[in-house]
Amino acid sequence: MAEKFKNLINGEWKDSKSGNTFENRNPAKWNEDLIGIFPSSNADDVNEAVAAAKKAFEKWRLVPAPKRGDILKVVGDKMTERKDEIAFEMTREMGKVLAETKGDTQEGIDTAYYAASEGRRLFGHNAPSELPDKLNLSFRVPIGVGGFITPWNFPMAIPTWKLFPALVCGNTCVFKPAEITPKTAATLVEIVDSAMREVLGKDYIPGVINIVHGKGRIVGEAMISHPDVDLISFTGSTDVGKRINEVAGGSLKRVSLELGGKNAQIVMNDADQELALEAVLWGAFGTTGQRCTATSRLILHKDIHDEFLAKLIDRTNKLRLGYGNENKVDVGPCVSESQRASVNDYVLIGKNEDKATLVSGGDFATEGDLAKGWFYKPTIFADVKPGMRIEQEEIFGPVLSVIKCEDFEDGINILNGTKYGLSSSVFTKNVNDACRAIRDIKAGITYINGATIGAEAHMPFGGVKQTGNGHREGGWTVYDFYSEWKAVYIDYSGQSFSGHR
Ligand code: NAD
């Protein structure tokens, strides 16, 4: 019997009001491994969760920030204790290999400890007054109820980037995780709730964190249009992000959007080729290419193009596909049947419409046990030209487009030539080119001699152009999103305003 999961609303684990459910299955062994049954919630459940969060806010905002930070410290400790179990279950529900799900969990742990320490900072600014007997202060205050909507590719790291700073700032949370990865999300919320009970004891406040499972079109829509939700933090596709911006922005909610990417790695003719090869291999095919920071374009200087491509094809063909919880597996499955079908559609576009040259992969992987899951062969297209659809559109799968460039300027122009601007990478030993790349690349993240993937919890994460709406996750900047500034003037002159002047 598959385990049955519930929503957490107002401190109680409960079924959806409709009683509807959905299944969570292993994408590497679809028919064999049913992971759990989850509530398929609707607007009634969202309304109840938002009401609970609204009520809880009035108490939670008065808990001193260092105390809120203490809770996050306990969250970090509990996640550390359960790291292996969380990673194993994450691989089971979304397919990326164990080393990667351990990294995803560790990012959540790092974010917890960073947020815990921020409880003792949340610095404001003081400024001198124009008047002699007056004190000017400004400090951060919480905003209210936050709605959090997340994707499936980083089921732990991304929710923690949002929930932890929001909580430390004194906001309450209604969280809707992706339908594909509800178990990791349920574990996270269970950990946060148990840490709250432990630290607050008899002063525990129900409703500070709520999780409502279900479909984006139902639960997500109910959240973004709810009048008592004060802010929305969303990570996902650009199309859904635009919709959220319209609906939530239309009622003047504060909205943070982290959206798609079409990231590129440039390899110059003076680069360390071995280093660049490792980087593109994991940047393109790690997490089966399903990272917002995945390397989906490789821009090769013409002098090294043929040699580098030959080495890359050789290494790619040696990657081992399989269930990510088993040893010696490099690449897991696509997350779902429909995701794999969408990847294959793009491969057909690459072959038939763009007329690029398929040099590796390009088909479902179905040998032996791979037939049980949604596996796709790591795929490389050569002779890709700027402007082709496979060069412009986010594929979100194990497909790499290789483009030849004439020189450094040409490479930077190709890299910048899409509507997205998340991550980027340049391999070169020329310090001048490296510095020009840092200056001229239009992206939120630039790596020099490193792959496009990866993030550190205390650094700002996010992108420019259609990758987002200017906010960042991670680091110190996210605390600006989750707090309002209040300006305070203390007048100790004993004079009326007019007398003062
Ligand atoms: P998605 O947009 O389909 O779904 C994301 C979340 O939004 C899910 O929880 C989904 O249920 C919900 N949702 C769907 N429709 C909704 C609606 N109408 N109203 C409210 N919520 C709705 O994205 P996905 O397939 O889960 O994730 C892949 C996408 O996420 C890719 O485009 C990827 O680039 C992007 N992503 C971006 C970042 C980043 O930081 N920039 C990080 C990870 C993933």
Coordinates of C-alpha atoms and ligand atoms in Angstrom, one line a residue:
M1 CA 0.0 0.0 0.0
A2 CA 1.4 3.4 -1.0
E3 CA 1.8 5.9 1.8
K4 CA -0.9 8.6 2.0
F5 CA 0.1 12.2 2.5
K6 CA -1.8 15.2 3.7
N7 CA -1.8 19.0 3.5
L8 CA -0.6 20.9 6.6
I9 CA -3.1 23.7 7.3
N10 CA -3.2 25.6 10.6
G11 CA -0.9 23.1 12.3
E12 CA -3.0 20.1 11.4
W13 CA -2.2 17.4 8.7
K14 CA -5.5 17.0 6.8
D15 CA -6.9 15.6 3.5
S16 CA -8.1 18.0 0.8
K17 CA -11.7 19.1 1.3
S18 CA -12.8 17.4 -1.9
G19 CA -11.1 14.1 -1.0
N20 CA -9.4 14.1 -4.4
T21 CA -5.9 12.7 -4.7
F22 CA -3.1 12.2 -7.1
E23 CA -0.2 9.7 -7.4
N24 CA 3.5 10.3 -7.1
R25 CA 5.6 7.8 -9.2
N26 CA 9.3 7.1 -9.8
P27 CA 10.2 8.3 -13.3
A28 CA 12.9 5.6 -13.6
K29 CA 10.5 2.7 -12.8
W30 CA 7.1 4.2 -13.6
N31 CA 4.8 1.2 -13.2
E32 CA 6.8 -0.5 -10.5
D33 CA 7.2 2.2 -7.9
L34 CA 4.3 4.2 -6.6
I35 CA 5.8 6.5 -4.0
G36 CA 2.7 8.0 -2.4
I37 CA -0.8 9.4 -2.8
F38 CA -1.2 13.1 -2.2
P39 CA -4.2 15.4 -1.8
S40 CA -5.3 17.1 -5.0
S41 CA -6.5 20.4 -3.4
N42 CA -8.7 23.2 -4.6
A43 CA -9.6 26.8 -3.8
D44 CA -11.4 25.8 -0.5
D45 CA -8.2 24.3 0.8
V46 CA -6.2 27.4 -0.3
N47 CA -8.8 29.7 1.4
E48 CA -8.4 27.8 4.7
A49 CA -4.6 27.9 4.5
V50 CA -4.5 31.6 3.7
A51 CA -6.9 32.4 6.6
A52 CA -4.7 30.4 9.0
A53 CA -1.6 32.2 7.7
K54 CA -3.3 35.6 8.1
K55 CA -4.2 34.8 11.7
A56 CA -0.8 33.4 12.5
F57 CA 0.9 36.5 11.1
E58 CA -0.3 38.7 13.9
K59 CA 1.6 36.5 16.4
W60 CA 4.5 35.4 14.3
R61 CA 5.5 39.0 13.4
L62 CA 6.0 39.6 17.2
V63 CA 8.4 36.7 17.7
P64 CA 11.8 38.3 17.8
A65 CA 13.8 37.8 14.6
P66 CA 16.7 36.1 16.5
K67 CA 14.2 33.6 17.9
R68 CA 12.8 33.0 14.4
G69 CA 16.5 32.4 13.4
D70 CA 16.9 29.8 16.2
I71 CA 14.1 27.8 14.6
L72 CA 15.9 27.9 11.2
K73 CA 19.1 26.6 13.0
V74 CA 17.1 23.6 14.3
V75 CA 15.7 23.1 10.8
G76 CA 19.3 23.0 9.4
D77 CA 20.3 20.4 12.1
K78 CA 17.3 18.2 11.3
M79 CA 17.9 18.4 7.6
T80 CA 21.5 17.4 8.2
E81 CA 20.5 14.4 10.2
R82 CA 18.1 13.3 7.5
K83 CA 20.2 14.3 4.5
D84 CA 20.8 10.8 3.0
E85 CA 17.1 9.8 3.4
I86 CA 15.9 13.1 1.8
A87 CA 18.3 12.7 -1.1
F88 CA 17.3 9.1 -1.7
E89 CA 13.6 9.9 -1.8
M90 CA 14.2 12.9 -4.0
T91 CA 16.0 10.8 -6.5
R92 CA 13.1 8.4 -6.3
E93 CA 10.5 11.0 -7.1
M94 CA 12.3 13.2 -9.7
G95 CA 15.1 11.0 -11.1
K96 CA 18.4 13.0 -10.8
V97 CA 21.3 11.0 -9.5
L98 CA 22.0 10.6 -5.7
A99 CA 25.1 12.9 -5.8
E100 CA 22.9 15.7 -7.2
T101 CA 20.0 15.2 -4.8
K102 CA 22.6 15.3 -1.9
G103 CA 23.8 18.6 -3.4
D104 CA 20.2 19.9 -3.6
T105 CA 19.6 19.0 0.1
Q106 CA 22.9 20.5 1.1
E107 CA 21.9 23.8 -0.6
G108 CA 18.8 23.8 1.6
I109 CA 20.9 23.1 4.7
D110 CA 23.3 26.0 3.9
T111 CA 20.3 28.2 3.3
A112 CA 18.8 27.3 6.7
Y113 CA 22.0 28.2 8.5
Y114 CA 22.4 31.4 6.5
A115 CA 18.8 32.4 7.4
A116 CA 19.4 31.5 11.0
S117 CA 22.3 33.9 11.2
E118 CA 20.3 36.6 9.4
G119 CA 17.8 36.6 12.3
R120 CA 20.5 38.4 14.2
R121 CA 21.2 41.0 11.5
L122 CA 18.2 42.1 9.3
F123 CA 20.1 45.4 9.5
G124 CA 18.3 48.7 9.0
H125 CA 19.8 52.1 8.1
N126 CA 20.1 55.3 10.2
A127 CA 20.5 58.7 8.6
P128 CA 21.0 62.1 10.0
S129 CA 18.0 64.4 10.4
E130 CA 17.6 67.8 8.8
L131 CA 16.7 69.1 12.3
P132 CA 18.8 69.3 15.5
D133 CA 16.5 67.4 17.9
K134 CA 15.3 64.6 15.8
L135 CA 16.3 61.0 15.2
N136 CA 15.8 59.2 11.9
L137 CA 15.8 55.4 11.8
S138 CA 14.6 52.9 9.2
F139 CA 14.1 49.2 9.7
R140 CA 12.6 46.2 8.1
V141 CA 9.1 45.0 8.9
P142 CA 7.4 41.8 7.7
I143 CA 4.9 42.0 4.8
G144 CA 2.3 39.4 5.7
V145 CA 1.1 36.2 4.0
G146 CA 3.4 34.8 1.3
G147 CA 2.3 32.4 -1.5
F148 CA 5.2 30.2 -2.7
I149 CA 5.0 28.2 -6.0
T150 CA 7.9 26.0 -7.0
P151 CA 9.1 23.7 -9.8
W152 CA 10.2 20.1 -9.6
N153 CA 13.9 20.3 -10.7
F154 CA 15.3 21.5 -7.3
P155 CA 12.6 20.2 -5.0
M156 CA 14.5 21.1 -1.8
A157 CA 16.8 24.0 -2.6
I158 CA 14.3 26.3 -4.4
P159 CA 11.6 26.1 -1.7
T160 CA 14.2 26.8 1.0
W161 CA 15.5 29.8 -0.9
K162 CA 12.0 31.2 -0.6
L163 CA 10.5 29.9 2.7
F164 CA 13.5 30.4 5.0
P165 CA 14.2 34.1 4.4
A166 CA 10.4 34.8 4.3
L167 CA 10.0 33.2 7.7
V168 CA 13.0 34.9 9.3
C169 CA 11.7 38.2 8.1
G170 CA 8.4 37.4 10.0
N171 CA 6.1 36.5 7.2
T172 CA 3.8 33.4 7.2
C173 CA 3.7 31.0 4.3
V174 CA 1.3 29.0 2.1
F175 CA 3.4 26.7 -0.1
K176 CA 2.3 24.9 -3.2
P177 CA 5.1 22.6 -4.5
A178 CA 5.2 21.0 -8.0
E179 CA 2.9 18.1 -8.4
I180 CA 5.8 16.0 -9.5
T181 CA 7.9 16.4 -6.3
P182 CA 5.4 16.6 -3.4
K183 CA 7.3 14.2 -1.1
T184 CA 10.4 16.3 -0.7
A185 CA 8.2 19.3 -0.1
A186 CA 6.2 17.4 2.5
T187 CA 9.4 16.4 4.3
L188 CA 10.6 20.0 4.3
V189 CA 7.4 21.3 5.8
E190 CA 7.3 18.5 8.4
I191 CA 10.8 19.5 9.5
V192 CA 10.0 23.2 9.7
D193 CA 6.8 22.6 11.7
S194 CA 8.5 20.2 14.1
A195 CA 11.4 22.7 14.6
M196 CA 8.8 25.4 15.4
R197 CA 7.1 23.1 17.9
E198 CA 10.4 22.3 19.5
V199 CA 11.7 25.9 19.8
L200 CA 8.5 27.6 20.6
G201 CA 7.0 24.9 22.9
K202 CA 3.7 26.1 24.5
D203 CA 4.0 29.3 22.4
Y204 CA 3.8 27.3 19.1
I205 CA 1.8 29.2 16.5
P206 CA -0.3 27.1 14.1
G207 CA -0.5 28.3 10.6
V208 CA 2.9 29.9 10.2
I209 CA 3.8 27.4 7.5
N210 CA 1.1 25.6 5.5
I211 CA 1.4 23.3 2.5
V212 CA -1.4 22.8 0.0
H213 CA -0.7 20.1 -2.6
G214 CA -2.3 20.1 -6.0
K215 CA -2.3 21.4 -9.6
G216 CA -0.9 24.8 -10.6
R217 CA -4.0 25.6 -12.6
I218 CA -6.2 25.1 -9.5
V219 CA -4.2 25.6 -6.3
G220 CA -1.7 28.0 -7.8
E221 CA -4.4 30.1 -9.5
A222 CA -6.3 30.3 -6.2
M223 CA -3.2 31.6 -4.4
I224 CA -2.2 34.2 -7.0
S225 CA -5.6 35.7 -7.0
H226 CA -6.3 35.6 -3.3
P227 CA -6.8 39.1 -1.8
D228 CA -5.2 38.1 1.5
V229 CA -2.0 36.9 -0.1
D230 CA 0.4 39.8 0.1
L231 CA 3.4 38.5 -1.9
I232 CA 4.0 35.7 -4.4
S233 CA 7.4 34.1 -5.0
F234 CA 7.4 31.9 -8.1
T235 CA 10.0 29.8 -9.8
G236 CA 9.1 28.0 -13.0
S237 CA 8.5 28.5 -16.7
T238 CA 8.4 31.9 -18.4
D239 CA 4.8 31.4 -19.7
V240 CA 3.4 30.7 -16.2
G241 CA 5.5 33.5 -14.8
K242 CA 4.0 36.0 -17.2
R243 CA 0.5 34.8 -16.2
I244 CA 1.4 35.2 -12.5
N245 CA 2.7 38.6 -13.1
E246 CA -0.5 39.7 -14.7
V247 CA -2.8 38.2 -12.0
A248 CA -0.8 38.9 -8.9
G249 CA 0.7 42.1 -10.1
G250 CA -2.7 43.3 -11.1
S251 CA -3.7 43.4 -7.5
L252 CA -0.4 45.0 -6.5
K253 CA 1.0 42.0 -4.7
R254 CA 4.8 41.9 -4.5
V255 CA 5.9 39.4 -7.1
S256 CA 9.3 37.6 -7.5
L257 CA 9.7 35.6 -10.7
E258 CA 12.6 33.2 -11.4
L259 CA 12.0 31.8 -14.9
G260 CA 13.6 30.0 -17.9
G261 CA 17.1 30.1 -19.3
K262 CA 19.1 29.2 -22.5
N263 CA 22.6 29.2 -21.0
A264 CA 25.8 29.0 -23.0
Q265 CA 29.4 28.1 -22.4
I266 CA 32.1 29.6 -24.6
V267 CA 35.3 27.8 -25.1
M268 CA 38.1 30.0 -26.5
N269 CA 41.1 28.6 -28.4
D270 CA 43.4 29.2 -25.4
A271 CA 41.2 27.4 -22.9
D272 CA 42.1 24.4 -20.8
Q273 CA 40.2 21.9 -23.0
E274 CA 40.0 19.1 -20.4
L275 CA 38.4 21.5 -17.9
A276 CA 36.0 22.9 -20.4
L277 CA 35.0 19.3 -21.5
E278 CA 34.2 18.2 -17.9
A279 CA 32.2 21.4 -17.4
V280 CA 30.0 21.1 -20.5
L281 CA 29.4 17.4 -20.0
W282 CA 27.9 18.0 -16.5
G283 CA 26.4 21.3 -17.4
A284 CA 24.5 19.9 -20.3
F285 CA 23.7 16.4 -19.1
G286 CA 23.7 16.6 -15.3
T287 CA 20.1 16.5 -13.9
T288 CA 19.3 15.2 -17.4
G289 CA 19.6 18.8 -18.6
Q290 CA 16.6 19.8 -16.5
R291 CA 18.2 22.7 -14.7
C292 CA 17.4 26.3 -15.2
T293 CA 21.2 26.8 -15.4
A294 CA 21.8 23.9 -17.7
T295 CA 24.3 24.4 -20.5
S296 CA 22.1 24.1 -23.5
R297 CA 24.4 25.9 -26.0
L298 CA 28.2 25.3 -26.4
I299 CA 30.0 28.1 -28.4
L300 CA 33.3 26.8 -29.7
H301 CA 36.1 29.0 -31.1
K302 CA 36.7 27.9 -34.8
D303 CA 40.3 26.9 -34.1
I304 CA 39.4 24.2 -31.6
H305 CA 35.8 23.4 -32.8
D306 CA 36.4 20.0 -34.5
E307 CA 38.8 18.6 -32.0
F308 CA 36.7 19.6 -29.0
L309 CA 33.5 18.4 -30.5
A310 CA 35.0 14.9 -31.3
K311 CA 36.2 14.6 -27.7
L312 CA 32.8 15.7 -26.4
I313 CA 30.9 13.2 -28.5
D314 CA 33.2 10.4 -27.3
R315 CA 32.7 11.3 -23.6
T316 CA 28.9 11.8 -24.1
N317 CA 28.5 8.4 -25.6
K318 CA 30.1 6.8 -22.5
L319 CA 27.6 8.3 -20.0
R320 CA 25.7 5.6 -18.2
L321 CA 22.0 6.0 -17.9
G322 CA 19.9 4.5 -15.1
Y323 CA 18.0 4.8 -11.8
G324 CA 19.9 7.5 -9.9
N325 CA 19.9 5.6 -6.6
E326 CA 22.0 2.9 -8.1
N327 CA 25.8 3.0 -8.3
K328 CA 27.7 4.0 -11.4
V329 CA 24.8 5.9 -12.9
D330 CA 25.7 9.3 -14.5
V331 CA 22.3 10.4 -15.9
G332 CA 18.8 9.7 -14.7
P333 CA 15.5 9.8 -16.6
C334 CA 13.5 12.8 -17.8
V335 CA 11.1 13.7 -15.0
S336 CA 7.9 12.6 -16.8
E337 CA 6.5 11.1 -20.0
S338 CA 5.3 14.5 -21.2
Q339 CA 8.7 16.1 -20.5
R340 CA 10.4 13.4 -22.5
A341 CA 7.9 13.8 -25.3
S342 CA 8.6 17.6 -25.3
V343 CA 12.4 16.9 -25.5
N344 CA 11.8 14.6 -28.5
D345 CA 9.7 17.2 -30.2
Y346 CA 12.6 19.6 -30.0
V347 CA 15.0 17.0 -31.4
L348 CA 12.7 16.6 -34.4
I349 CA 12.6 20.4 -34.8
G350 CA 16.5 20.4 -34.7
K351 CA 16.6 17.7 -37.4
N352 CA 13.7 18.7 -39.7
E353 CA 13.1 22.4 -39.2
D354 CA 16.5 23.8 -38.2
K355 CA 18.4 21.2 -40.2
A356 CA 21.2 21.0 -37.7
T357 CA 23.4 17.9 -37.7
L358 CA 22.6 15.3 -35.1
V359 CA 25.9 13.9 -33.9
S360 CA 24.9 12.0 -30.7
G361 CA 21.8 10.5 -29.1
G362 CA 18.5 11.9 -30.5
D363 CA 16.1 9.2 -29.4
F364 CA 14.4 7.5 -26.4
A365 CA 16.7 5.1 -24.4
T366 CA 14.9 1.8 -24.0
E367 CA 17.5 -0.9 -23.6
G368 CA 16.9 -3.3 -20.7
D369 CA 15.6 -1.7 -17.5
L370 CA 15.7 1.8 -19.2
A371 CA 12.4 0.8 -20.8
K372 CA 10.7 1.1 -17.4
G373 CA 11.3 4.8 -17.2
W374 CA 11.4 8.1 -19.2
F375 CA 15.0 7.9 -20.4
Y376 CA 16.4 9.9 -23.3
K377 CA 19.8 9.6 -24.8
P378 CA 22.1 12.5 -24.2
T379 CA 21.9 14.4 -27.5
I380 CA 24.3 16.8 -29.3
F381 CA 23.5 18.9 -32.4
A382 CA 26.4 20.4 -34.4
D383 CA 26.3 23.0 -37.1
V384 CA 23.8 25.0 -35.1
K385 CA 23.4 28.6 -36.2
P386 CA 22.3 31.6 -34.1
G387 CA 18.5 32.0 -34.4
M388 CA 17.6 28.4 -34.9
R389 CA 14.8 27.3 -32.6
I390 CA 16.9 24.7 -30.8
E391 CA 19.4 27.6 -30.2
Q392 CA 16.8 30.0 -28.9
E393 CA 14.1 28.0 -27.0
E394 CA 14.5 26.4 -23.6
I395 CA 14.3 22.6 -24.1
F396 CA 14.8 21.5 -20.5
G397 CA 16.3 18.1 -21.3
P398 CA 19.6 16.4 -22.3
V399 CA 20.1 18.3 -25.6
L400 CA 23.1 20.4 -26.4
S401 CA 23.5 22.7 -29.4
V402 CA 27.0 23.4 -30.6
I403 CA 27.7 26.7 -32.4
K404 CA 31.0 27.7 -34.0
C405 CA 32.3 31.3 -33.4
E406 CA 34.8 33.3 -35.3
D407 CA 36.4 35.1 -32.3
F408 CA 35.7 36.4 -28.8
E409 CA 33.3 39.2 -29.8
D410 CA 31.4 36.8 -32.0
G411 CA 31.1 34.3 -29.1
I412 CA 29.8 37.0 -26.7
N413 CA 27.2 38.2 -29.3
I414 CA 26.0 34.6 -29.8
L415 CA 25.8 34.0 -26.1
N416 CA 23.8 37.3 -25.5
G417 CA 21.5 36.6 -28.5
T418 CA 18.5 35.0 -26.7
K419 CA 15.6 36.4 -24.7
Y420 CA 16.9 34.8 -21.5
G421 CA 19.8 35.8 -19.2
L422 CA 20.4 33.4 -16.4
S423 CA 23.8 31.7 -16.4
S424 CA 26.8 31.9 -18.6
S425 CA 30.4 30.6 -18.8
V426 CA 33.6 31.4 -20.5
F427 CA 36.7 29.2 -20.7
T428 CA 39.8 31.2 -21.4
K429 CA 43.3 31.7 -20.0
N430 CA 43.3 35.3 -21.3
V431 CA 42.6 37.6 -18.3
N432 CA 41.6 40.5 -20.6
D433 CA 39.0 38.3 -22.3
A434 CA 37.8 37.0 -19.0
C435 CA 37.3 40.6 -17.7
R436 CA 35.5 41.7 -20.9
A437 CA 33.2 38.7 -20.6
I438 CA 32.3 39.7 -17.0
R439 CA 31.5 43.2 -18.3
D440 CA 29.7 42.3 -21.5
I441 CA 27.7 39.2 -20.8
K442 CA 24.0 39.9 -20.2
A443 CA 23.2 37.3 -17.5
G444 CA 22.7 37.2 -13.8
I445 CA 25.5 34.7 -13.3
T446 CA 28.8 34.4 -15.1
Y447 CA 31.4 31.7 -14.5
I448 CA 35.0 32.1 -15.6
N449 CA 36.5 28.6 -16.2
G450 CA 33.5 26.9 -14.5
A451 CA 30.3 25.2 -15.7
T452 CA 27.1 27.2 -16.0
I453 CA 25.5 25.2 -13.2
G454 CA 25.8 25.6 -9.4
A455 CA 25.0 28.2 -6.8
E456 CA 26.2 29.1 -3.3
A457 CA 23.5 29.9 -0.7
H458 CA 25.0 33.2 0.3
M459 CA 25.3 34.6 -3.3
P460 CA 22.5 36.3 -5.2
F461 CA 20.8 34.0 -7.7
G462 CA 18.7 35.0 -10.7
G463 CA 18.7 36.3 -14.2
V464 CA 18.1 39.3 -16.5
K465 CA 15.8 39.8 -19.5
Q466 CA 13.0 37.3 -19.6
T467 CA 14.6 35.1 -16.9
G468 CA 12.8 37.1 -14.3
N469 CA 11.6 40.4 -13.0
G470 CA 14.7 41.7 -11.4
H471 CA 14.6 40.0 -8.0
R472 CA 17.2 37.6 -6.7
E473 CA 17.1 34.5 -4.5
G474 CA 19.8 33.5 -2.1
G475 CA 22.3 35.8 -0.5
W476 CA 21.5 39.1 1.2
T477 CA 19.4 40.6 -1.5
V478 CA 16.5 38.3 -1.0
Y479 CA 15.9 39.8 2.4
D480 CA 14.8 43.0 0.6
F481 CA 12.1 41.1 -1.2
Y482 CA 10.6 39.6 2.0
S483 CA 10.5 42.8 4.1
E484 CA 9.1 46.3 3.9
W485 CA 11.1 49.4 4.9
K486 CA 9.6 51.5 7.6
A487 CA 11.0 55.0 8.2
V488 CA 10.7 56.3 11.8
Y489 CA 11.2 59.9 13.0
I490 CA 11.6 60.6 16.7
D491 CA 11.2 64.3 17.5
Y492 CA 12.6 65.2 20.9
S493 CA 12.6 69.0 20.4
G494 CA 9.3 69.4 22.4
Q495 CA 8.1 71.9 19.7
S496 CA 5.2 71.7 17.3
F497 CA 6.0 71.1 13.6
S498 CA 5.4 74.7 12.6
G499 CA 7.5 76.0 15.5
H500 CA 10.3 73.7 14.4
R501 CA 10.6 75.4 11.0
Ligands
NAD1 P1 6.0 25.3 -14.5 O1 5.9 26.7 -14.8 O2 5.2 24.4 -15.4 O3 5.5 25.0 -13.0 C1 6.1 25.6 -11.9 C2 5.1 25.7 -10.8 O4 4.0 26.5 -11.2 C3 4.5 24.3 -10.4 O5 4.3 24.2 -9.0 C4 3.1 24.4 -11.1 O6 2.1 23.6 -10.5 C5 2.7 25.9 -11.0 N1 1.8 26.4 -11.9 C6 1.5 26.0 -13.2 N2 0.5 26.7 -13.7 C7 0.2 27.6 -12.8 C8 -0.7 28.7 -12.8 N3 -1.5 29.0 -13.9 N4 -0.9 29.5 -11.7 C9 -0.1 29.3 -10.7 N5 0.8 28.3 -10.6 C10 1.0 27.5 -11.7 O7 7.5 24.9 -14.5 P2 8.2 23.4 -14.2 O8 8.0 22.6 -15.4 O9 7.8 22.9 -12.9 O10 9.7 23.8 -14.1 C11 10.5 24.0 -15.2 C12 10.7 25.5 -15.5 O11 11.2 26.2 -14.3 C13 11.8 25.8 -16.5 O12 11.3 26.8 -17.4 C14 13.0 26.3 -15.7 O13 13.9 27.1 -16.4 C15 12.3 27.0 -14.6 N6 13.2 27.2 -13.5 C16 13.8 28.4 -13.3 C17 14.7 28.5 -12.2 C18 15.3 29.9 -11.9 O14 15.7 30.1 -10.8 N7 15.3 30.8 -12.9 C19 15.0 27.5 -11.4 C20 14.4 26.2 -11.7 C21 13.5 26.1 -12.7

